[in-house]
mmCIF file of C-alpha atoms in Angstrom:
data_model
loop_
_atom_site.group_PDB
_atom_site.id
_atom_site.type_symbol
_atom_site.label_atom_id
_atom_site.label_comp_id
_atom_site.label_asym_id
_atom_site.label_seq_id
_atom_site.Cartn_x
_atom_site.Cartn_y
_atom_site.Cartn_z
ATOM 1 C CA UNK Q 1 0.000 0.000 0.000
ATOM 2 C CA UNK Q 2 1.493 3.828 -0.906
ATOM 3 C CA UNK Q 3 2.464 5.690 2.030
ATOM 4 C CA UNK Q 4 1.145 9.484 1.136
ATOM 5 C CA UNK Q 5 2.560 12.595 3.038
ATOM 6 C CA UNK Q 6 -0.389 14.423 4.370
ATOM 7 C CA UNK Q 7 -1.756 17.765 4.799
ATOM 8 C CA UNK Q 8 -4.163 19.240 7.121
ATOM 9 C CA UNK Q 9 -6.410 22.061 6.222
ATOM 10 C CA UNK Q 10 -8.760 24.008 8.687
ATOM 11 C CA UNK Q 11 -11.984 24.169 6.847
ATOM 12 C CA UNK Q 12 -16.085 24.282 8.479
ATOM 13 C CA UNK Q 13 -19.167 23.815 7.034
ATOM 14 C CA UNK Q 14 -22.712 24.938 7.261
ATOM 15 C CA UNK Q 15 -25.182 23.303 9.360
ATOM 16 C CA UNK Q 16 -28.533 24.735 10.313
ATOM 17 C CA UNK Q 17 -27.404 28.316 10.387
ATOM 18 C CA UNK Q 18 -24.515 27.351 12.588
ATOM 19 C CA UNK Q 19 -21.002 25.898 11.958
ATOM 20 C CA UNK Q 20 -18.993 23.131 12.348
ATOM 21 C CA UNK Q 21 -15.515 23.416 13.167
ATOM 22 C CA UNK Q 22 -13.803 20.466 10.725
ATOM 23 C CA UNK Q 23 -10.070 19.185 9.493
ATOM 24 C CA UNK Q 24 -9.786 18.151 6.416
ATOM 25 C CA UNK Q 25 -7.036 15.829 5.985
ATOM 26 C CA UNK Q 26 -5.587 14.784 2.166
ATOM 27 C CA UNK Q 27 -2.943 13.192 0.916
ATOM 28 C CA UNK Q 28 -0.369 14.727 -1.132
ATOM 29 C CA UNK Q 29 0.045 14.426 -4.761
ATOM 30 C CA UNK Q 30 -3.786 12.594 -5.166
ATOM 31 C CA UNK Q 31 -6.146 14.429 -7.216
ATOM 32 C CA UNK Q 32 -9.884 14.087 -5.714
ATOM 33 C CA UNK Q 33 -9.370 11.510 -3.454
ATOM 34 C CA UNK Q 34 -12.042 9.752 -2.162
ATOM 35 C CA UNK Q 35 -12.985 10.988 1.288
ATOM 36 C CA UNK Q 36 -14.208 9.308 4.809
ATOM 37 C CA UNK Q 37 -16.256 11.709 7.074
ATOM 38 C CA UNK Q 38 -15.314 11.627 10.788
ATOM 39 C CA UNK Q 39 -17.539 12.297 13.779
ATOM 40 C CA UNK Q 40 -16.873 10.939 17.351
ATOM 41 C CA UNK Q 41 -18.488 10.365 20.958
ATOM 42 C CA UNK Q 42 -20.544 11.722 23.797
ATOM 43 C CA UNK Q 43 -19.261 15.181 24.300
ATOM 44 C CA UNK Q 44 -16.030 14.375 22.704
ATOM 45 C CA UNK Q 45 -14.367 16.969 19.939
ATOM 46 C CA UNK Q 46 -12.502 16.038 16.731
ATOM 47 C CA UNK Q 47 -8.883 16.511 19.054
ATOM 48 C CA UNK Q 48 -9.397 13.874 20.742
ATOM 49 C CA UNK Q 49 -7.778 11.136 18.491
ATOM 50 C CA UNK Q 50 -9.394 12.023 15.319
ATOM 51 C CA UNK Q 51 -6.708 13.471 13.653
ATOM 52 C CA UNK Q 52 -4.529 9.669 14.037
ATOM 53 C CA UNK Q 53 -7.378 8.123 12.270
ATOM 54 C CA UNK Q 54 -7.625 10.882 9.723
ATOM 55 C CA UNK Q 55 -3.853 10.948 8.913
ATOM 56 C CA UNK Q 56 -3.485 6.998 8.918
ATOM 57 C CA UNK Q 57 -6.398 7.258 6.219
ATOM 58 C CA UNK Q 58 -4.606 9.710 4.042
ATOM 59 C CA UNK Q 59 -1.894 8.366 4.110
ATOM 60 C CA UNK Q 60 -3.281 5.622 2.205
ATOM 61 C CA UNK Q 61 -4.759 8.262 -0.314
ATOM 62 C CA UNK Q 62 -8.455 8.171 1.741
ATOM 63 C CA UNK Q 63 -8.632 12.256 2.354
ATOM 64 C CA UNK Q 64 -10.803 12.525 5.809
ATOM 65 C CA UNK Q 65 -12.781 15.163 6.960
ATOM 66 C CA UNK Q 66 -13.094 14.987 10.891
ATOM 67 C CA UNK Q 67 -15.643 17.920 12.228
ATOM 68 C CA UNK Q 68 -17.067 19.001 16.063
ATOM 69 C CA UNK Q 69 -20.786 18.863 16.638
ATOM 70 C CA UNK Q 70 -22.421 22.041 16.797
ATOM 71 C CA UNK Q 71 -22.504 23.111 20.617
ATOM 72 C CA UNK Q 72 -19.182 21.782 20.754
ATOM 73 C CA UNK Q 73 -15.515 22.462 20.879
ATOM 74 C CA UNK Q 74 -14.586 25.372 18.859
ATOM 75 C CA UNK Q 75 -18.103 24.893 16.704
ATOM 76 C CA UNK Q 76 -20.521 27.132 16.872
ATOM 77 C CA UNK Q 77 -24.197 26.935 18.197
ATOM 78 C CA UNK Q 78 -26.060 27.728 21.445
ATOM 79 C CA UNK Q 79 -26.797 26.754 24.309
ATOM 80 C CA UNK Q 80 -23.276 25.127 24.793
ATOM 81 C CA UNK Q 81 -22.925 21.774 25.626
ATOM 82 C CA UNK Q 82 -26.296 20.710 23.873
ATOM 83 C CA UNK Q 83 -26.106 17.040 22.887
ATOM 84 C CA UNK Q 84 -29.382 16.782 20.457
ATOM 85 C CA UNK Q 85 -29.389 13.521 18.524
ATOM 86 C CA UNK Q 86 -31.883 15.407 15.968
ATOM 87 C CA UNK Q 87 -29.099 17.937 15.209
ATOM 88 C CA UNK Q 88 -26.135 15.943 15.091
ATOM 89 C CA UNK Q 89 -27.514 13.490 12.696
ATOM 90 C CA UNK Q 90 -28.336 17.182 10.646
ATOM 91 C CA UNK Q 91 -24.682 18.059 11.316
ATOM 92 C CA UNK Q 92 -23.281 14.352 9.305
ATOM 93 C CA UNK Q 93 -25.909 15.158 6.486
ATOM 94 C CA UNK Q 94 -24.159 18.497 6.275
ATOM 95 C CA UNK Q 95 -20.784 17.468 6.550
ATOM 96 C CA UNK Q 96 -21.846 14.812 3.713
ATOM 97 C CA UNK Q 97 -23.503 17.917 1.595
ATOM 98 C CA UNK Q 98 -20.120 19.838 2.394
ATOM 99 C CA UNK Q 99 -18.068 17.351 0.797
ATOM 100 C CA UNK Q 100 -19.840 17.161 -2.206
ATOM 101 C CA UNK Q 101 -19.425 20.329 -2.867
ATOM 102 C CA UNK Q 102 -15.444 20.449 -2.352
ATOM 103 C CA UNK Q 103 -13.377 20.788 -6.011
ATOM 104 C CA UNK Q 104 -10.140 18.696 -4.108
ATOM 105 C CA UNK Q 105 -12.019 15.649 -2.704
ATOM 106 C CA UNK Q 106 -14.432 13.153 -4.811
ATOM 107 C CA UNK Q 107 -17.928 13.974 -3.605
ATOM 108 C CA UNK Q 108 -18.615 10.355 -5.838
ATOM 109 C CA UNK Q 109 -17.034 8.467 -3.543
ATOM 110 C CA UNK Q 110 -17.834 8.976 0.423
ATOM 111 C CA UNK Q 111 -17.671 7.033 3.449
ATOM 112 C CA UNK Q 112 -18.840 7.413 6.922
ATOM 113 C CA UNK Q 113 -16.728 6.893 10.256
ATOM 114 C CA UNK Q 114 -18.189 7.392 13.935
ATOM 115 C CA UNK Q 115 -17.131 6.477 16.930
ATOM 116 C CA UNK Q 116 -18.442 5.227 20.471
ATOM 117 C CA UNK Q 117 -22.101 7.188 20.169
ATOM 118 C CA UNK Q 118 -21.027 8.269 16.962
ATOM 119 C CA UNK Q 119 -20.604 4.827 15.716
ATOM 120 C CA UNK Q 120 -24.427 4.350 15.844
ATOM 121 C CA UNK Q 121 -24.597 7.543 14.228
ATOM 122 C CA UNK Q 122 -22.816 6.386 11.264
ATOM 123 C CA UNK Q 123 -25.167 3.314 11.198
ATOM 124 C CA UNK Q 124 -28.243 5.898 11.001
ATOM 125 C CA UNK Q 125 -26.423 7.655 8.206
ATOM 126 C CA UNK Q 126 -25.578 5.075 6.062
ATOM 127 C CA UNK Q 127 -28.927 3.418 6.503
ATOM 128 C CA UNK Q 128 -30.154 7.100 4.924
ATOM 129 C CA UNK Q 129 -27.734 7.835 2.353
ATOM 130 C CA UNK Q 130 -27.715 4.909 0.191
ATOM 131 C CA UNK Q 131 -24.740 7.155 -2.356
ATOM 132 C CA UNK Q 132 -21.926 6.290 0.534
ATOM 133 C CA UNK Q 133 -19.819 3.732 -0.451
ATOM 134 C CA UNK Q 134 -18.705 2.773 2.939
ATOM 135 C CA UNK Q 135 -19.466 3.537 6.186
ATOM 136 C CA UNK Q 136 -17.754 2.096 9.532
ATOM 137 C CA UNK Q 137 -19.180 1.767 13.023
ATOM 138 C CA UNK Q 138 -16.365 1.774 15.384
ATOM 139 C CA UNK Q 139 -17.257 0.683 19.739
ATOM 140 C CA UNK Q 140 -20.861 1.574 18.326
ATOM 141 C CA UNK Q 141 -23.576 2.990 20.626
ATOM 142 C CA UNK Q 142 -26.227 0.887 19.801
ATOM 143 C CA UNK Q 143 -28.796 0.399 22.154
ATOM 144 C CA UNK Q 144 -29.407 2.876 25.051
ATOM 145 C CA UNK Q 145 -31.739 0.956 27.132
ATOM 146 C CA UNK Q 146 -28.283 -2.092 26.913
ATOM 147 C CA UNK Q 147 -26.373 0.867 28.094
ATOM 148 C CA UNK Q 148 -28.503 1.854 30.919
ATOM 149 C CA UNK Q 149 -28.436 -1.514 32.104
ATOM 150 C CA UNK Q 150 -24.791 -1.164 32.108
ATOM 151 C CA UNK Q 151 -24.811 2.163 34.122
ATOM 152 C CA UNK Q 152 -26.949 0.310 36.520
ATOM 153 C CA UNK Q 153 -30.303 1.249 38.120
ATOM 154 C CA UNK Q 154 -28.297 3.051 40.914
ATOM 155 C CA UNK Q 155 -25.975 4.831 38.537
ATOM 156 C CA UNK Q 156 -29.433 6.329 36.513
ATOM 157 C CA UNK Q 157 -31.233 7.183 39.490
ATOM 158 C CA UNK Q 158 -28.769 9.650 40.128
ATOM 159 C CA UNK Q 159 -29.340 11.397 37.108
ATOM 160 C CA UNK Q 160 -32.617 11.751 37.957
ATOM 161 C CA UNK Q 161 -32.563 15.281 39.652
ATOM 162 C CA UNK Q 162 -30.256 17.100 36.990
ATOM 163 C CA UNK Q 163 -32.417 15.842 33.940
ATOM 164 C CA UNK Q 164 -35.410 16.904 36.022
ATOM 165 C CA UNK Q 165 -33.670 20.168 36.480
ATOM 166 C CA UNK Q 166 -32.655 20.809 32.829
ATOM 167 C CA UNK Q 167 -36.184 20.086 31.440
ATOM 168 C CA UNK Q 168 -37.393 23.080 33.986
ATOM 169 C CA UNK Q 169 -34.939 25.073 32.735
ATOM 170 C CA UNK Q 170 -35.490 24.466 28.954
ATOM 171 C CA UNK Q 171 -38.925 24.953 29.240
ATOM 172 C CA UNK Q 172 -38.260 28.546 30.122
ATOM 173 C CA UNK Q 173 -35.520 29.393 28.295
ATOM 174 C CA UNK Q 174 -32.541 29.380 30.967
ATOM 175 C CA UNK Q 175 -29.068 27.859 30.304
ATOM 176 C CA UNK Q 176 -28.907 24.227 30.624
ATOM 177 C CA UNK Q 177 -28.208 22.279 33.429
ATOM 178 C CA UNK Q 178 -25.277 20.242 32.750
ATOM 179 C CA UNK Q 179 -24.390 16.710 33.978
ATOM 180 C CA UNK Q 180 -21.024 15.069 34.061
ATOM 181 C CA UNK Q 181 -20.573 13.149 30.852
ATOM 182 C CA UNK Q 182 -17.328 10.966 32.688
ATOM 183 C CA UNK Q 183 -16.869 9.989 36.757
ATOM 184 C CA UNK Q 184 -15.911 7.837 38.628
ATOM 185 C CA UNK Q 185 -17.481 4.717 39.603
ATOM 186 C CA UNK Q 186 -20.923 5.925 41.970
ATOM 187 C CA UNK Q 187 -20.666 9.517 40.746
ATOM 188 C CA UNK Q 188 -23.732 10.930 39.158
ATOM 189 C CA UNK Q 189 -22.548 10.689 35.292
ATOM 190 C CA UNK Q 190 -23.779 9.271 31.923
ATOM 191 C CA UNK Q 191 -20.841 7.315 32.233
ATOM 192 C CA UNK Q 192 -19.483 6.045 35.592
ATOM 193 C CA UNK Q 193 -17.107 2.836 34.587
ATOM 194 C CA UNK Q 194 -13.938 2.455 36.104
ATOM 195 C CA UNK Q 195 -12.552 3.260 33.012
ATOM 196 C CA UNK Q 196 -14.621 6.175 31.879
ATOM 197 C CA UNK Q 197 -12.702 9.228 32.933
ATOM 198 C CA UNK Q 198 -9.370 7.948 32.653
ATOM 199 C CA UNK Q 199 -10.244 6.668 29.134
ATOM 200 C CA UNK Q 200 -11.621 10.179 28.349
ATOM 201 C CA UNK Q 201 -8.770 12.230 29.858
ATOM 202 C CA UNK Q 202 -6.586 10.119 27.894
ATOM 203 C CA UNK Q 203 -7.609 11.304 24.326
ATOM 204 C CA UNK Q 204 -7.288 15.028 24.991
ATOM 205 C CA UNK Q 205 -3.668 16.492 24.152
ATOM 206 C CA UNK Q 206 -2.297 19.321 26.295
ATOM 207 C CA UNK Q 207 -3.424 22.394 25.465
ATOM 208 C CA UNK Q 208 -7.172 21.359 24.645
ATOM 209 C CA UNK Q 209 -9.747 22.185 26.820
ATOM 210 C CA UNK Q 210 -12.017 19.416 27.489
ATOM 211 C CA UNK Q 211 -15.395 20.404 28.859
ATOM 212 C CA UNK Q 212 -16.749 17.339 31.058
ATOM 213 C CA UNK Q 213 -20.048 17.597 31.109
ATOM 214 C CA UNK Q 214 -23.415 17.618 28.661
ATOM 215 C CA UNK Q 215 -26.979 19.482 29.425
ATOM 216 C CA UNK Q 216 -28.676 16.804 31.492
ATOM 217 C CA UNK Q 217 -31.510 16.640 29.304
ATOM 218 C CA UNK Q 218 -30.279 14.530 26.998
ATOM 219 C CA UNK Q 219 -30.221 11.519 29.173
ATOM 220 C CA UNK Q 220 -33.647 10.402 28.774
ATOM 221 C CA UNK Q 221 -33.571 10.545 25.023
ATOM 222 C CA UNK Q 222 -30.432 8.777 25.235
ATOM 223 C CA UNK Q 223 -31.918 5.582 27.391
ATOM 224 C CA UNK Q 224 -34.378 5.022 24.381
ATOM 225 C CA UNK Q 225 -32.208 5.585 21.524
ATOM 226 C CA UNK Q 226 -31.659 2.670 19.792
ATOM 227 C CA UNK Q 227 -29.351 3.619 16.268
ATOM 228 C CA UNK Q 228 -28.851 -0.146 15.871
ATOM 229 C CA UNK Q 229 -32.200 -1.357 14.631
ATOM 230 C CA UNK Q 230 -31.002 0.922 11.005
ATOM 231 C CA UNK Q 231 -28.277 -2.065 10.539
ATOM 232 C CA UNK Q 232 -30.418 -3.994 8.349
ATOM 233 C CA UNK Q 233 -31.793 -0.577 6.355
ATOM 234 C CA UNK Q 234 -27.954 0.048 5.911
ATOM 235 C CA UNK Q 235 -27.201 -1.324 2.135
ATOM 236 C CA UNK Q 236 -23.878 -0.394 1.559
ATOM 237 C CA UNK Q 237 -20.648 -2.798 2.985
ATOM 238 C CA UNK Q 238 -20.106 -1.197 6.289
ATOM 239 C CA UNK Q 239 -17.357 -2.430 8.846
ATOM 240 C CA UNK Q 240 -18.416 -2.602 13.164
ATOM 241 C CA UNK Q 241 -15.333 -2.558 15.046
ATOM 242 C CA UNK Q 242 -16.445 -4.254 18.469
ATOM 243 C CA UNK Q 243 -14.476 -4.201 21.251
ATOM 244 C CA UNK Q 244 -14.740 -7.448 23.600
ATOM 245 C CA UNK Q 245 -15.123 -5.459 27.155
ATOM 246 C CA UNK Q 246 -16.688 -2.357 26.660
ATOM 247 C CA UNK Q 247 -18.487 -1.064 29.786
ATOM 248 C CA UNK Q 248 -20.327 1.316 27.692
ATOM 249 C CA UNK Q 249 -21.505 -0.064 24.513
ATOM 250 C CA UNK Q 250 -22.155 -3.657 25.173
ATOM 251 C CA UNK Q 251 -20.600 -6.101 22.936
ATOM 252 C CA UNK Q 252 -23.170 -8.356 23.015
ATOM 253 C CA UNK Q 253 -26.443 -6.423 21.786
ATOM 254 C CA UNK Q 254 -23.822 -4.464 19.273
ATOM 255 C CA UNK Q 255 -23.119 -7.775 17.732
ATOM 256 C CA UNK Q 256 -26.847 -8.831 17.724
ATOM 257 C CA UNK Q 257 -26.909 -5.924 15.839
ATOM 258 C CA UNK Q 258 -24.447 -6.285 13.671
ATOM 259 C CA UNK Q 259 -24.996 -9.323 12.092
ATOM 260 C CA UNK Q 260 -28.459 -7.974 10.744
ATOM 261 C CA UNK Q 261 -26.813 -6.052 8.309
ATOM 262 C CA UNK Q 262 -26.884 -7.323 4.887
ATOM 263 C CA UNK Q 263 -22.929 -6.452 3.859
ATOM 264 C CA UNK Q 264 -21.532 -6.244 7.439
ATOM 265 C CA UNK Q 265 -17.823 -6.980 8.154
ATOM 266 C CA UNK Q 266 -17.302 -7.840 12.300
ATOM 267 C CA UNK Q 267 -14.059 -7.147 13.519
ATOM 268 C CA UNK Q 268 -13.486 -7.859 17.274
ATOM 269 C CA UNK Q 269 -10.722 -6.746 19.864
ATOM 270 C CA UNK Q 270 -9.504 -7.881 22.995
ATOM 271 C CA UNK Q 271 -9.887 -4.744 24.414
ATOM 272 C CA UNK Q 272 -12.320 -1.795 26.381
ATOM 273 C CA UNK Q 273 -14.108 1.064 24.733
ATOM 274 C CA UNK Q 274 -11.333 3.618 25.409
ATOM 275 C CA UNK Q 275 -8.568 1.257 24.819
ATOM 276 C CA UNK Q 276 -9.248 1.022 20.847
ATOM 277 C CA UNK Q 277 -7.819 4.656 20.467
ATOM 278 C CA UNK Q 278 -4.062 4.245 21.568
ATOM 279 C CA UNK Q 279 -1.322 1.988 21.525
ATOM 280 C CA UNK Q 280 -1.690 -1.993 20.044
ATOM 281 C CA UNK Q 281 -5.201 -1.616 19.985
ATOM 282 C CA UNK Q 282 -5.344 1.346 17.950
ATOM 283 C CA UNK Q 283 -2.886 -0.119 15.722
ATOM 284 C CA UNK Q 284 -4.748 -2.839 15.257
ATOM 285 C CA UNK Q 285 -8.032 -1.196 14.389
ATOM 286 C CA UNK Q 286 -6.710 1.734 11.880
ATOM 287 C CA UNK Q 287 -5.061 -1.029 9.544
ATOM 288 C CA UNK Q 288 -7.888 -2.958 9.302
ATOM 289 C CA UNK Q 289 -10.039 0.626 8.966
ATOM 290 C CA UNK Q 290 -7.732 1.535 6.663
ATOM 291 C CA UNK Q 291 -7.653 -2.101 4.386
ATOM 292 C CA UNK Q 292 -11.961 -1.292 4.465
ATOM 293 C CA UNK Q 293 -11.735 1.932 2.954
ATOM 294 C CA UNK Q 294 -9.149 0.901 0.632
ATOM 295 C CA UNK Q 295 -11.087 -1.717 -0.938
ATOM 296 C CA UNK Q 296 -14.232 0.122 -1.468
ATOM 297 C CA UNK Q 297 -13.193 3.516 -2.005
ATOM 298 C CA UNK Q 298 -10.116 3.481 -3.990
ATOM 299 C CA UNK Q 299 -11.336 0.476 -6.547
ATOM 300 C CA UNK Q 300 -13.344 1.055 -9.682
ATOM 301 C CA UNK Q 301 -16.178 -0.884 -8.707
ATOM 302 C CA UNK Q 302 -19.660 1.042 -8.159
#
């Protein structure tokens, strides 16, 4: 496989009105590469480990455009801190709109990458957009009410009182009331595994500001979001990257999942849900990303 030398543009898009702070990533010397949309996580911004996937992809000659959710990061959009599944699915159909557009990247040939919550994202959006030719579903969120079970009754209970809050406070148009998005184990948080906050503090680099929390009133519509019933709508080849002990995205119910999909690849690691962005298991997930992509973006098949 050519090794490209990359470059990295600042670029943003359009998305209801507000915009999205992006990277676009290419590889030098390729003229209209094919390109591989990036979103990520709960809360999480495109620093946080996006850019190594995005360069590892160009450098196969796969440009990648990773972006921040509005109410995010160094996007745009208020309240801050918003987490509205309605908008961020608008954001990917933007960013997808926004690359079709480009002159330097092949609007022809697009993919779709999420991670962690954005993984079932990416399962929504390809079930959607049947012009990708790829999309990939990396430690996919797939079932909330799986997930809930996994924070434990105890652990939601506590979250009780902030969403409670929030909701008063939307309903008369005061700043949200925000809720840890990563504690430690008994803290009130949407996620509270032993690994959570570590894991999360992990992927930010110094010098980023990583804002730990989300308005509470997400929570509820998170419980009964379920992006992985769209794996059997989802026609085009798309990859789920599982990892084998997750404590926030069950393996189990992702693979149950999975399997309905009628040109799904499984790939499985021996490793947790913040694990797959550093070190071997990283490495081991990015080649065979980057093998996926390869194949379906970069031949001449339609």
């Amino acid at each position: 496989m050519n090794t490209h030398s990359v470059t990295r543009h600042d670029v943003s898009f359009d998305s209801d009105g507000d915009t999205c702070a992006a990277w676009l990533f290419t590889p030098d010397g390729v003229e209209r590469p094919p390109v591989v949309i990036l979103g990520h996580g709960l809360g999480a911004t495109r620093e946080m480990r996006l850019d190594a996937f995005g360069e590892r992809f160009a450098q196969a000659g796969v440009a990648a455009l990773a972006f921040t959710y509005r109410h995010f990061g160094d996007s745009s959009g208020k309240p801050r801190q918003l987490l509205s599944i309605k908008r961020q699915l608008a954001d990917w159909d933007a960013a997808i709109a926004h690359v079709k557009t480009r002159g330097d990247v092949d609007g022809n040939r697009v993919a779709v990458w999420g991670s962690s919550f954005g993984g079932g994202h990416a399962i929504i959006v390809a079930s959607r957009h049947p012009e990708l030719r790829a999309a990939i579903a990396q430690c996919p969120f797939t079932d909330g009410l799986a997930s809930a079970r996994a924070l434990g009754p105890l652990g939601t209970l506590k979250l009780l009182p902030a969403v409670g809050a929030d909701v008063f406070a939307a309903a008369r148009g005061r700043d949200p009331k925000l809720l840890t998005l990563a504690g430690r184990p008994g803290e009130q948080a949407l996620m509270s595994a032993p690994d959570a906050l570590p894991g999360y503090l992990a992927l930010v680099p110094d010098g980023t500001t990583f804002v730990n929390e989300v308005a509470a009133r997400v929570a509820p519509t998170i419980t009964w979001h379920r992006p992985g019933k769209a794996a059997r709508k989802v026609d085009v080849p798309i990859l789920f990257c599982i990892c084998d002990h997750d404590s926030v995205t069950p393996p189990a119910q992702t693979l149950a999942y999975a399997s309905t999909a009628p040109r799904g690849e499984i790939k499985r690691y021996d490793a947790g849900h913040f694990d797959i962005y550093l070190g071997e298991p990283f490495e081991a997930v990015v080649a065979d990303q980057t093998e996926f992509l390869v194949r379906h973006l970069l031949t001449t098949e339609d």
